[in-house]
Coordinates of C-alpha atoms in Angstrom, one line a residue:
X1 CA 90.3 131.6 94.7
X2 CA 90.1 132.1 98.0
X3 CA 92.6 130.1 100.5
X4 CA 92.8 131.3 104.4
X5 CA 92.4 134.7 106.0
X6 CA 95.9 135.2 105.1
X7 CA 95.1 136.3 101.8
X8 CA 92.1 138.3 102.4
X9 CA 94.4 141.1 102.5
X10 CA 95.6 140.9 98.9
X11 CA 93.3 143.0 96.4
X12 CA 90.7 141.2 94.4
X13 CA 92.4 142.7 90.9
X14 CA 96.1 142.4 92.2
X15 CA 95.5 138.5 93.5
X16 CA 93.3 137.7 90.0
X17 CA 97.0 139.2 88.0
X18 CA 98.8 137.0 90.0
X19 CA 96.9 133.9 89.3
X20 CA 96.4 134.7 85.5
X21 CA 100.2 134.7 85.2
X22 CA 100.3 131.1 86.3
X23 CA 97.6 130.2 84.4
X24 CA 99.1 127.4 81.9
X25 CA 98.7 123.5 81.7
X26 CA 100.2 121.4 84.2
X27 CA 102.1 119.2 81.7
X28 CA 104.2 123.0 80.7
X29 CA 104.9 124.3 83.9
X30 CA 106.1 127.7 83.9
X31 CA 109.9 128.4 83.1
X32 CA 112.1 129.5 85.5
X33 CA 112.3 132.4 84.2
X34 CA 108.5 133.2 84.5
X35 CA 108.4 131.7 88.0
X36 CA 111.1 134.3 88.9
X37 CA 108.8 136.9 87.9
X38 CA 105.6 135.5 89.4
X39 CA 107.6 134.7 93.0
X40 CA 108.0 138.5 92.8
X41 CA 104.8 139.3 92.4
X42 CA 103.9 137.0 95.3
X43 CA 106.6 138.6 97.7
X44 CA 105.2 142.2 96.8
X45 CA 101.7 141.2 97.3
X46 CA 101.8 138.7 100.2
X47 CA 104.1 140.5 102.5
X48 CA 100.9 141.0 105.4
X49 CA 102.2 138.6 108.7
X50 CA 99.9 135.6 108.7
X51 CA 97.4 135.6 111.5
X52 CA 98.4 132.5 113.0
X53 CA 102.0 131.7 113.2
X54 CA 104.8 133.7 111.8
X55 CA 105.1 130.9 108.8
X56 CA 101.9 129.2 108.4
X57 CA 98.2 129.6 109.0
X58 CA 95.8 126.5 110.6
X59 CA 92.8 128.7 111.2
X60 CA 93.7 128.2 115.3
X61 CA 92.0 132.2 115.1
X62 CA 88.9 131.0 114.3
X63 CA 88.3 128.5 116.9
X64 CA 87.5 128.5 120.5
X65 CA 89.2 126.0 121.6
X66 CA 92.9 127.3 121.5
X67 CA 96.2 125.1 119.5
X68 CA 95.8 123.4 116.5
X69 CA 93.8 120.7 114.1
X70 CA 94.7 117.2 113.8
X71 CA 93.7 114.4 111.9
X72 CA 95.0 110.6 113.2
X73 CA 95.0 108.1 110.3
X74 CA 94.3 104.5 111.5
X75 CA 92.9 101.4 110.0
X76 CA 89.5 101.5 109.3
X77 CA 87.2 99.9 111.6
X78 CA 89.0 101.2 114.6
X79 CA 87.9 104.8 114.9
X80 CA 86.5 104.4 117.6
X81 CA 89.5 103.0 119.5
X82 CA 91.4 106.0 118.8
X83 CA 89.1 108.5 119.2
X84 CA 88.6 106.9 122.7
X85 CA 92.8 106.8 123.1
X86 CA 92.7 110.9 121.8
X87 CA 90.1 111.5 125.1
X88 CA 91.7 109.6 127.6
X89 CA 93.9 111.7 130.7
X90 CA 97.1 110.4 128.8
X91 CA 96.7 112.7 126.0
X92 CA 93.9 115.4 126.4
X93 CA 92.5 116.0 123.1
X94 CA 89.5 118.1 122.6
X95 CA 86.9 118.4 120.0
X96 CA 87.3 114.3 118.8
X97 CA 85.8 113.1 115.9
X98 CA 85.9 110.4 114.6
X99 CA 85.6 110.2 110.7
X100 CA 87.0 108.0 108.1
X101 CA 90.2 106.0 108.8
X102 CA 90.8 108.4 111.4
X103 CA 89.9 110.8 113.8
X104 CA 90.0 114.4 114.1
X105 CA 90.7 116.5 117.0
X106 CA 92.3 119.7 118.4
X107 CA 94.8 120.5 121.1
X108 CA 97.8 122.2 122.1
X109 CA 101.1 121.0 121.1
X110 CA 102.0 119.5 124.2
X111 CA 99.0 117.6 122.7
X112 CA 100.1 116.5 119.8
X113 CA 103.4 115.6 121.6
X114 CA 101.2 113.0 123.7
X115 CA 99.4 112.0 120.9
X116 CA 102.5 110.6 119.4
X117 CA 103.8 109.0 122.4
X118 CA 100.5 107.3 123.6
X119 CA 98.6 106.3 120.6
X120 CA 98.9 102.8 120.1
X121 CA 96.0 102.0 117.2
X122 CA 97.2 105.2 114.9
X123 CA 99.3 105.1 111.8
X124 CA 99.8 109.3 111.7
X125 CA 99.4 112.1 113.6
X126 CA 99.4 115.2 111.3
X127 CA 98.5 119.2 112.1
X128 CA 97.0 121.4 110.2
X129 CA 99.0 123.6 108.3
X130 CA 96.7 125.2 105.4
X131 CA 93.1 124.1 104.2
X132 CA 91.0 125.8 101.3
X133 CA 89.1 125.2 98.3
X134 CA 91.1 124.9 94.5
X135 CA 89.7 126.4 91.4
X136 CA 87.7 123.9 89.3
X137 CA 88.0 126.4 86.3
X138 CA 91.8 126.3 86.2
X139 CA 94.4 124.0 85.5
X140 CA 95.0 121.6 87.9
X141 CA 98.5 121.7 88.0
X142 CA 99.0 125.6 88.3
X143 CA 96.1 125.1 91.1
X144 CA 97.8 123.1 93.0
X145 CA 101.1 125.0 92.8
X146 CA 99.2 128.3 93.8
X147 CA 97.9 126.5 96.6
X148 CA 101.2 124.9 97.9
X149 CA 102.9 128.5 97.3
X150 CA 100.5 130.5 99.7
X151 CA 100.6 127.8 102.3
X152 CA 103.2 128.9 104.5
X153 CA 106.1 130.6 104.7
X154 CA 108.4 128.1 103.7
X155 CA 111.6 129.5 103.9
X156 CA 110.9 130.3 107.4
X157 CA 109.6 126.8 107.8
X158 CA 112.2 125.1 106.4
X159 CA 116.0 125.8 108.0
X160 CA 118.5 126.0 105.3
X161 CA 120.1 122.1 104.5
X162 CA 116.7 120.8 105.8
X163 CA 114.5 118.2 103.5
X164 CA 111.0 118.2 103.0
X165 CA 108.9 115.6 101.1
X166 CA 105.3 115.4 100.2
X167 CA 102.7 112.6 100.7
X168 CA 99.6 113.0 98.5
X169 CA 95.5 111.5 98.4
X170 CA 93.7 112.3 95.5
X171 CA 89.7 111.2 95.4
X172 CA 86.9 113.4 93.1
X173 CA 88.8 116.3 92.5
X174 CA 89.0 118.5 88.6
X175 CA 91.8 118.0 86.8
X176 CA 94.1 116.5 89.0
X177 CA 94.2 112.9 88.0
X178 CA 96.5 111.4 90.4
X179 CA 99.0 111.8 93.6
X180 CA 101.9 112.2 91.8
X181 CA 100.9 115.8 89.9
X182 CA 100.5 117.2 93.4
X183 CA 103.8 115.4 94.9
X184 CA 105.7 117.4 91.4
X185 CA 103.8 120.7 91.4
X186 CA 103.5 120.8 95.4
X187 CA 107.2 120.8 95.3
X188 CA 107.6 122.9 92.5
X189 CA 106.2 125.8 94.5
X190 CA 107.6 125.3 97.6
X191 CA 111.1 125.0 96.0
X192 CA 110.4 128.5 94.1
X193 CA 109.6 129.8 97.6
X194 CA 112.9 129.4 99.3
X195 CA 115.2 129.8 96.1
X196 CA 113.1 133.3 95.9
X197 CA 114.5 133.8 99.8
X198 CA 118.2 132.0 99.6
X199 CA 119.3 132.0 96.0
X200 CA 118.8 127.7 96.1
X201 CA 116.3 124.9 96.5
X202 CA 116.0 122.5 99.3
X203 CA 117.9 119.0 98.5
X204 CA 115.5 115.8 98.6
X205 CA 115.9 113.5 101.4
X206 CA 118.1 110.5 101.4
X207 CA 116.6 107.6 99.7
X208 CA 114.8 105.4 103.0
X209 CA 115.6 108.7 105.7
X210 CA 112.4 110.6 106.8
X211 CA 112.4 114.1 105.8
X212 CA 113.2 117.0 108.1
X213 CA 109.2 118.4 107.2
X214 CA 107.3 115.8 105.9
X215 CA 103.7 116.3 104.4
X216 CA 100.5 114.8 103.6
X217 CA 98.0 116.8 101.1
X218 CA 94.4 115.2 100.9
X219 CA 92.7 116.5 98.1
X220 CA 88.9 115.5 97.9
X221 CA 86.3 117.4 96.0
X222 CA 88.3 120.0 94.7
X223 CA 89.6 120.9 98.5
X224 CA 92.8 120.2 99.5
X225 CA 94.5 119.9 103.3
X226 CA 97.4 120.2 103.5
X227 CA 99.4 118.6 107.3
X228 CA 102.6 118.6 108.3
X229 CA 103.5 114.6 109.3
X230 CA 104.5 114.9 113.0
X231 CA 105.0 111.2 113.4
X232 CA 107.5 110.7 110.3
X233 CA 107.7 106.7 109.9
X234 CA 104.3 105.5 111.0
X235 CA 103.7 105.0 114.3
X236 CA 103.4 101.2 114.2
X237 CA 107.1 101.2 113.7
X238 CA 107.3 101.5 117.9
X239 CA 111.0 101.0 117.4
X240 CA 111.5 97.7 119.3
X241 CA 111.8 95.4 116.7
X242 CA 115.1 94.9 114.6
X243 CA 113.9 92.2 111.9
X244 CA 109.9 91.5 110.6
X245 CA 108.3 88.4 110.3
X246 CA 107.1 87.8 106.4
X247 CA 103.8 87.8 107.1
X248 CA 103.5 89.7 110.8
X249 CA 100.9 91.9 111.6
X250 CA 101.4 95.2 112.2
X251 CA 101.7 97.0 115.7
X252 CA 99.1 99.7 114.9
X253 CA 96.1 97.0 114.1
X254 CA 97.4 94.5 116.9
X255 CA 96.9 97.2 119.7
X256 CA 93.5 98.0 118.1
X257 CA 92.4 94.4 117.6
X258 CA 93.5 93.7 121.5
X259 CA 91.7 97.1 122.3
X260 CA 88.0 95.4 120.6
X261 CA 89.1 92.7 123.1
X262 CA 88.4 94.9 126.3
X263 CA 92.6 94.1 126.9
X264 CA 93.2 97.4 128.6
X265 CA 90.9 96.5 130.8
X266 CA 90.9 93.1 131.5
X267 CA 94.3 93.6 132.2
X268 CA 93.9 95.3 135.4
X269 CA 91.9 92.6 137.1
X270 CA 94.3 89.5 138.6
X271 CA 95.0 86.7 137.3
X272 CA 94.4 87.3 133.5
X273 CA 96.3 85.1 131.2
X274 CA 96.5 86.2 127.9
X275 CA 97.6 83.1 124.4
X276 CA 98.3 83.0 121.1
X277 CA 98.4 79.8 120.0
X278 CA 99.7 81.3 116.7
X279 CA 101.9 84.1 118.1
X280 CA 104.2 84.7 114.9
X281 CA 106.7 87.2 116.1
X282 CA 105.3 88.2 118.8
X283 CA 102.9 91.3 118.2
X284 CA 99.8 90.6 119.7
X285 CA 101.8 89.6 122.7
X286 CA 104.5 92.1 122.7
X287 CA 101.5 94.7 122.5
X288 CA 99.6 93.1 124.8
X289 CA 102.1 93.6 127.4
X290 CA 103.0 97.3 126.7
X291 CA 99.4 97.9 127.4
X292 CA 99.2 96.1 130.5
X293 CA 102.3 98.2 132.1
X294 CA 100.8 101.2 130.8
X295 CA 103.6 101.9 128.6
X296 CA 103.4 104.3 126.2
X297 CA 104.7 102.7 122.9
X298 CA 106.3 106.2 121.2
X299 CA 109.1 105.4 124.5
X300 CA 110.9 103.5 122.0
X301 CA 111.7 106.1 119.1
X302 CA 114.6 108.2 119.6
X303 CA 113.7 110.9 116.4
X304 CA 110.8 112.7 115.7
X305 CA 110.5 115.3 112.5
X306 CA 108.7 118.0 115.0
X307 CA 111.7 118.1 117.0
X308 CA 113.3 120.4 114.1
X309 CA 110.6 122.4 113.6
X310 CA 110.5 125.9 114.5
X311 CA 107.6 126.1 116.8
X312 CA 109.5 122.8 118.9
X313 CA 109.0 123.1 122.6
X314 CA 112.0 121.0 123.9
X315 CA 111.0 121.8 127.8
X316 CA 107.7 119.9 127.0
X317 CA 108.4 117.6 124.8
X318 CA 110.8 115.6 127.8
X319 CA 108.6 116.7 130.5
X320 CA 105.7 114.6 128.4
X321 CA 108.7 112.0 128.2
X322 CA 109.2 111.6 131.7
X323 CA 105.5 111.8 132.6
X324 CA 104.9 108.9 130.6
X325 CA 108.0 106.8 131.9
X326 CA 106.7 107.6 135.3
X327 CA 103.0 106.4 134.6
X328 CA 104.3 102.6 134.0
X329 CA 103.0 100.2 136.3
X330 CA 104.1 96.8 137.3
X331 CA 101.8 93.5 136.5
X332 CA 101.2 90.5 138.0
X333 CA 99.8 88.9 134.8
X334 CA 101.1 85.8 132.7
X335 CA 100.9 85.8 128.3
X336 CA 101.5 82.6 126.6
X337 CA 102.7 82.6 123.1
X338 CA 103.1 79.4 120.5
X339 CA 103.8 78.8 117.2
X340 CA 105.4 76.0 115.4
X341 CA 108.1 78.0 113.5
X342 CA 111.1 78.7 115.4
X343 CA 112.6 81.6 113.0
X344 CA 109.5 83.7 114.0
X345 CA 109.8 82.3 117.4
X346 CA 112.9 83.7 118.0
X347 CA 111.9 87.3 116.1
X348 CA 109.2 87.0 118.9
X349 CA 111.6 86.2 122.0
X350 CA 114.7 89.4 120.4
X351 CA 111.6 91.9 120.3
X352 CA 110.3 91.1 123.6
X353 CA 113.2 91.6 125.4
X354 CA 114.0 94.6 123.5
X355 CA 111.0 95.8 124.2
X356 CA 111.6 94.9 128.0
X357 CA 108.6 93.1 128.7
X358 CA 110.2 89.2 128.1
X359 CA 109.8 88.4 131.6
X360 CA 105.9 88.3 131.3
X361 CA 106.0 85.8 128.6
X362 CA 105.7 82.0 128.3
X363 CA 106.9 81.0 124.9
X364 CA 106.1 77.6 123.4
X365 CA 107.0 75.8 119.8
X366 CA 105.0 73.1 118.5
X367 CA 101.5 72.6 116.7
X368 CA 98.8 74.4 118.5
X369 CA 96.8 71.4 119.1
X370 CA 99.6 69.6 120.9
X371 CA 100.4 72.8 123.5
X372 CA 99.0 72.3 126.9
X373 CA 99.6 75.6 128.4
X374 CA 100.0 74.9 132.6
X375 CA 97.9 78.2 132.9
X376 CA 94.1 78.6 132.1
X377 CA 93.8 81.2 129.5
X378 CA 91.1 83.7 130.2
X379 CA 91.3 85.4 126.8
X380 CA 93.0 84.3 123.5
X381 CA 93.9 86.3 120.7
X382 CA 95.0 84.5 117.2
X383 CA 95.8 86.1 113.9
X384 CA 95.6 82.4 112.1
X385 CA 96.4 82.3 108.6
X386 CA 93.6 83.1 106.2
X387 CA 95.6 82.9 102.3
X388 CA 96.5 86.1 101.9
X389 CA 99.6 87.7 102.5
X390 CA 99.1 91.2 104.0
X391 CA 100.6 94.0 102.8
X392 CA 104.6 94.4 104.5
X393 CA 105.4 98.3 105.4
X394 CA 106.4 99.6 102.1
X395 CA 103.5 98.3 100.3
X396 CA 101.0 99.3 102.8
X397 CA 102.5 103.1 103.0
X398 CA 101.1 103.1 99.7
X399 CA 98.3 102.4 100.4
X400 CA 94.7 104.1 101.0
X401 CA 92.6 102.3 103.6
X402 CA 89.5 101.0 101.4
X403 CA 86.2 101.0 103.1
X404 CA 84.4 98.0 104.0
X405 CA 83.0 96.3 101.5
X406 CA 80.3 93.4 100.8
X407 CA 82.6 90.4 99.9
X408 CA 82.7 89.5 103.7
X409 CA 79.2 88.8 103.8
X410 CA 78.6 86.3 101.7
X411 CA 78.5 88.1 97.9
X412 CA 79.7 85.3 95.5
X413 CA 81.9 86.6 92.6
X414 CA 82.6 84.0 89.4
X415 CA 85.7 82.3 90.0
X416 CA 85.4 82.1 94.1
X417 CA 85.3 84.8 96.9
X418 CA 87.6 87.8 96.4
X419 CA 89.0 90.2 98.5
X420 CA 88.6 94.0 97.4
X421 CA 91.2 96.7 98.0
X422 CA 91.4 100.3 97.0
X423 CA 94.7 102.2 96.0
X424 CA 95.5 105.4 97.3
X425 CA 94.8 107.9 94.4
X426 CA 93.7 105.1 92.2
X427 CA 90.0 105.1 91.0
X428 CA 89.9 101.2 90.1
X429 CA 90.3 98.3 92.8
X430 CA 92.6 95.4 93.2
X431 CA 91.5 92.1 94.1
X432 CA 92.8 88.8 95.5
X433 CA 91.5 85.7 94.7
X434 CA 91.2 83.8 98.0
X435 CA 91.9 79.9 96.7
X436 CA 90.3 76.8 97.9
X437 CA 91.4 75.3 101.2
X438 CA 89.9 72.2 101.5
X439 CA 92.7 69.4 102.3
X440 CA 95.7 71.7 102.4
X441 CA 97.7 73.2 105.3
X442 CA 95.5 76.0 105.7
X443 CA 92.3 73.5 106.7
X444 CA 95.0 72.0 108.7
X445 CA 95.7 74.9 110.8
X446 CA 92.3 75.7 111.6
X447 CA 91.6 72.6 112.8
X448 CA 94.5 72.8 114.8
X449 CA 93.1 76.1 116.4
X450 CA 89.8 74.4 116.8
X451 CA 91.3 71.7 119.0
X452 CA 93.1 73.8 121.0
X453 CA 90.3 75.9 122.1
X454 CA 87.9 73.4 122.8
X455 CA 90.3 71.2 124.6
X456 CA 92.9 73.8 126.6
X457 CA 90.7 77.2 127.1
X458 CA 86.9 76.1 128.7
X459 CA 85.4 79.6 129.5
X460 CA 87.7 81.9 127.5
X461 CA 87.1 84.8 125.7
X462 CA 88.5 84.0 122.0
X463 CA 89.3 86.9 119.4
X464 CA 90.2 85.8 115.6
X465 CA 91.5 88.3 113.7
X466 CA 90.5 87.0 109.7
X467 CA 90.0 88.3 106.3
X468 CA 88.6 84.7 104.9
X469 CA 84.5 84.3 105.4
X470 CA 85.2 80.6 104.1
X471 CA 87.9 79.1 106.3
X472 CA 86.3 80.7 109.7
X473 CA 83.9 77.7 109.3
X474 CA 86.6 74.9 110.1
X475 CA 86.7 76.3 113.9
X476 CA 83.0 75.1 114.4
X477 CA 82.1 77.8 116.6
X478 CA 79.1 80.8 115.7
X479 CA 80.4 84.0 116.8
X480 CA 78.6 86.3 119.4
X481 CA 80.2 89.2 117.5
X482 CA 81.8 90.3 114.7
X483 CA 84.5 93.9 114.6
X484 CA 84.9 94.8 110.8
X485 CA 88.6 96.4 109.8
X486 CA 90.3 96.6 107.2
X487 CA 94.2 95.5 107.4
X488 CA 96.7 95.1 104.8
X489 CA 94.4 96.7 103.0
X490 CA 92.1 93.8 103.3
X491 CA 88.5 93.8 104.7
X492 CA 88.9 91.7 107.5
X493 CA 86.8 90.8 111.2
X494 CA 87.7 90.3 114.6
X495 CA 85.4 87.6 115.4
X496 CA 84.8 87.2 119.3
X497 CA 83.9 84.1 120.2
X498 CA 83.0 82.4 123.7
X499 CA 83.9 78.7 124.7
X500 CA 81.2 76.5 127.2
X501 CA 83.0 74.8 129.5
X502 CA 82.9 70.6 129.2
X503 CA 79.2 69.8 130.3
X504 CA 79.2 67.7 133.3
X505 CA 79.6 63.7 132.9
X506 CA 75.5 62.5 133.4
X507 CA 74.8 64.7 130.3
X508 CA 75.7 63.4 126.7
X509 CA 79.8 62.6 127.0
X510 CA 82.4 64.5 128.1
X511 CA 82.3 66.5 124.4
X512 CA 82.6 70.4 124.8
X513 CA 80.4 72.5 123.0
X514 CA 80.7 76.2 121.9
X515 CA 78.2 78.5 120.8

């Protein structure tokens, strides 16, 4: 086995001894005893500096462009958003690629500093720390714990009274049939590591605290990478909001839904107004304005794990602070939220002015179809209800992003349509049964929607973010495009629509019609 180039010191007969005396099943892991003995062996044998930093290796040496590798997890579906965040002035990535529910790129870590503050459609923002390939013929268990062992120096990574905690995918590989046996045997070996060093083992992290040095393995096809989590809580927590809405959408997919809606940049131009006649708390809105002022929505955090680690640059780490503070602009343009519940309502109006942006609101209560807005909108944006609940934060940090799949285009299952979703680590799906709408509240709603646009928002732009093929129909309008992601854990579409304006009074009525 074969990790990084900061092993290719270690003999070929010494390394094999050392990985025969592991060699035993992962459900009897080695006694303490016999891990004193191998932890030894390791400190004899593995004493060479690594060839990147002084307690971990990224493979930064092999690579011409200078810093380290980064993967960005986001919804699926809005790769492409990112990937064009990661390249924009703001940040400064280099090498971006997108790839499967997230992009990978490299940079400095001034730019993964920016990445953290900037990056508005993300979920993660992890580095590199160790990458290689894990031994098929060999238990997967004592694998895993070899690999984990000779990923870093972790005593020198981890200050004493510091916590770590470990994050694990697990798709294809040998022998290791879940998450969980790399969450037990990853920490295993890193807790062997520092007693070996100090004489004691790291405590775990307070129940609902984010470790001092969190991490995310991904272990596909018998490889395994293994990141440190710069970004902690995910990035859609911006840190603005005190209380969430049941059913609210998440920060991360609002940005990227209001990013497929050219937002950034029809922001710039005057006189844009901006509704949702379904607002919720707030989110679309909230995000909407952030993005007009060019504020950068990491402002609002006041912790991040990076700033304990040892490699932390405090000098520019505040000097990207106060460049992005500096690089917020003023706007002269109006959003208009609605939405007939005044408990979200008020969520909406606390977070806005938290989030300092309240004075570029209009907020309304009422049914949709009975708002007349004073102001024109130019583009709406609506997250309607569809009959399924998305996933809160808890549930949905559990969570693998599933791939699109074929339910949204029309493939009929027995007992109605159904929504697939994939579990992280999981090799089987779960699905939810999307009921029948017809003469409930739901029907209602839509045709609520429909009124609105066709009677309040002539020649607007119209985004509907919706994981329900069926219930889309009630708005009687054919979409000129359709954006697949997947939120919640859902498969869902942004559907763009585009509403003619009345046709003029010698043609058939005064009736509008959309395309």
């Amino acid at each position: 086995m074969k990790l990084t180039p900061k092993f290719a010191h270690i003999p070929a007969e010494a390394f094999t001894r050392l990985v025969l005396a592991q060699t035993r099943s992962y459900s009897k892991p080695l006694s303490l005893g016999r891990r004193a003995q191998v932890s030894q062996a390791f400190a004899a044998e593995t004493s060479r500096p690594s060839t990147g930093t002084s307690w971990g290796y990224d493979g930064s040496a092999d690579r011409l462009v200078p810093g380290h590798s980064y993967f960005v997890t986001c919804h699926p579906g809005l790769e492409e958003i990112v990937a064009a965040e990661l390249s924009a002035q703001h940040i400064g990535a280099q090498e971006v690629i997108p790839g499967k529910a997230g992009v990978f790129f490299r940079g400095t870590d001034v730019v993964g500093y920016r990445a953290n503050l900037w990056l508005r459609s993300s979920i993660r923002v992890l580095r590199l720390l160790a990458k290689g390939p894990l031994d098929s013929y060999r238990a997967g268990g004592d694998e895993i714990y070899t690999f984990f062992r000779q990923a870093a120096n972790w005593a020198q990574l981890l200050a004493p009274r510091q916590t770590f905690s470990i994050r694990a995918r697990v798709t294809s590989c040998t022998d290791i049939p879940s998450s969980h046996l790399v969450q037990i045997r990853g920490r295993d070996a890193i807790c062997d590591s520092i007693r070996d060093v100090r004489g004691s083992k790291p405590d775990p992290p307070e129940r609902g605290q984010v470790a001092d040095l969190p991490l995310f393995a991904a272990l596909f096809q018998d490889e395994c990478s293994l990141y440190l989590d710069m970004s902690g809580d995910s990035l859609h927590k911006r840190g603005y909001r005190t209380a969430m809405h049941a059913s609210s959408l998440n920060e991360a997919a609002a940005a990227g839904v209001l990013s497929l809606a050219s937002w950034q940049t029809l922001s710039a131009s005057e006189g844009q107004v901006l509704a949702d006649p379904m607002c919720g708390s707030g989110t679309f809105l909230i995000e909407a304005a952030l993005m007009a002022t060019n504020t950068a929505p990491g402002l609002f955090r006041q912790q991040w794990p990076f700033q304990s680690w040892p490699d932390f640059d405090p000098s520019a780490w505040h000097s990207s602070i106060d460049t992005a503070k500096q690089a917020q602009v003023k706007w002269d343009g109006l959003l208009l939220g609605n939405d007939v519940h005044q408990g979200a309502l008020g969520l909406a109006k606390r977070d806005a002015k938290a989030a300092g942006i309240s004075h570029l609101i209009k907020w309304h209560s009422g049914p949709c179809s009975q708002w007349q807005p004073r102001e024109t909108p130019s583009t709406v944006v609506v997250n309607p209800p569809w009959g399924l609940r998305l996933l809160n934060d808890a549930e949905e940090e559990e969570e693998e992003p599933a791939e699109a799949n074929r339910w949204f285009a029309g493939d009929k299952l027995p007992g109605g349509r159904k929504a697939v979703s994939r579990r992280g680590g999981s090799p089987g799906y779960q699905q939810a049964e999307i009921k029948p709408y017809e003469g409930t509240p739901l029907q209602a709603a839509w045709v609520d929607l429909r009124t609105f646009l066709k009677a309040q928002c002539p020649d607007a732009l119209v985004y509907v973010l919706c994981g329900n093929p069926d219930i889309t129909r009630e708005i009687h309008m054919r979409s000129e495009r359709k954006y697949p992601v997947t939120v919640g854990n859902i498969d869902c579409r942004v559907l763009k629509y585009k509403v003619l304006p009345p046709k003029l009074p010698q043609d058939t009525g005064t009736q509008m019609f959309v395309r």
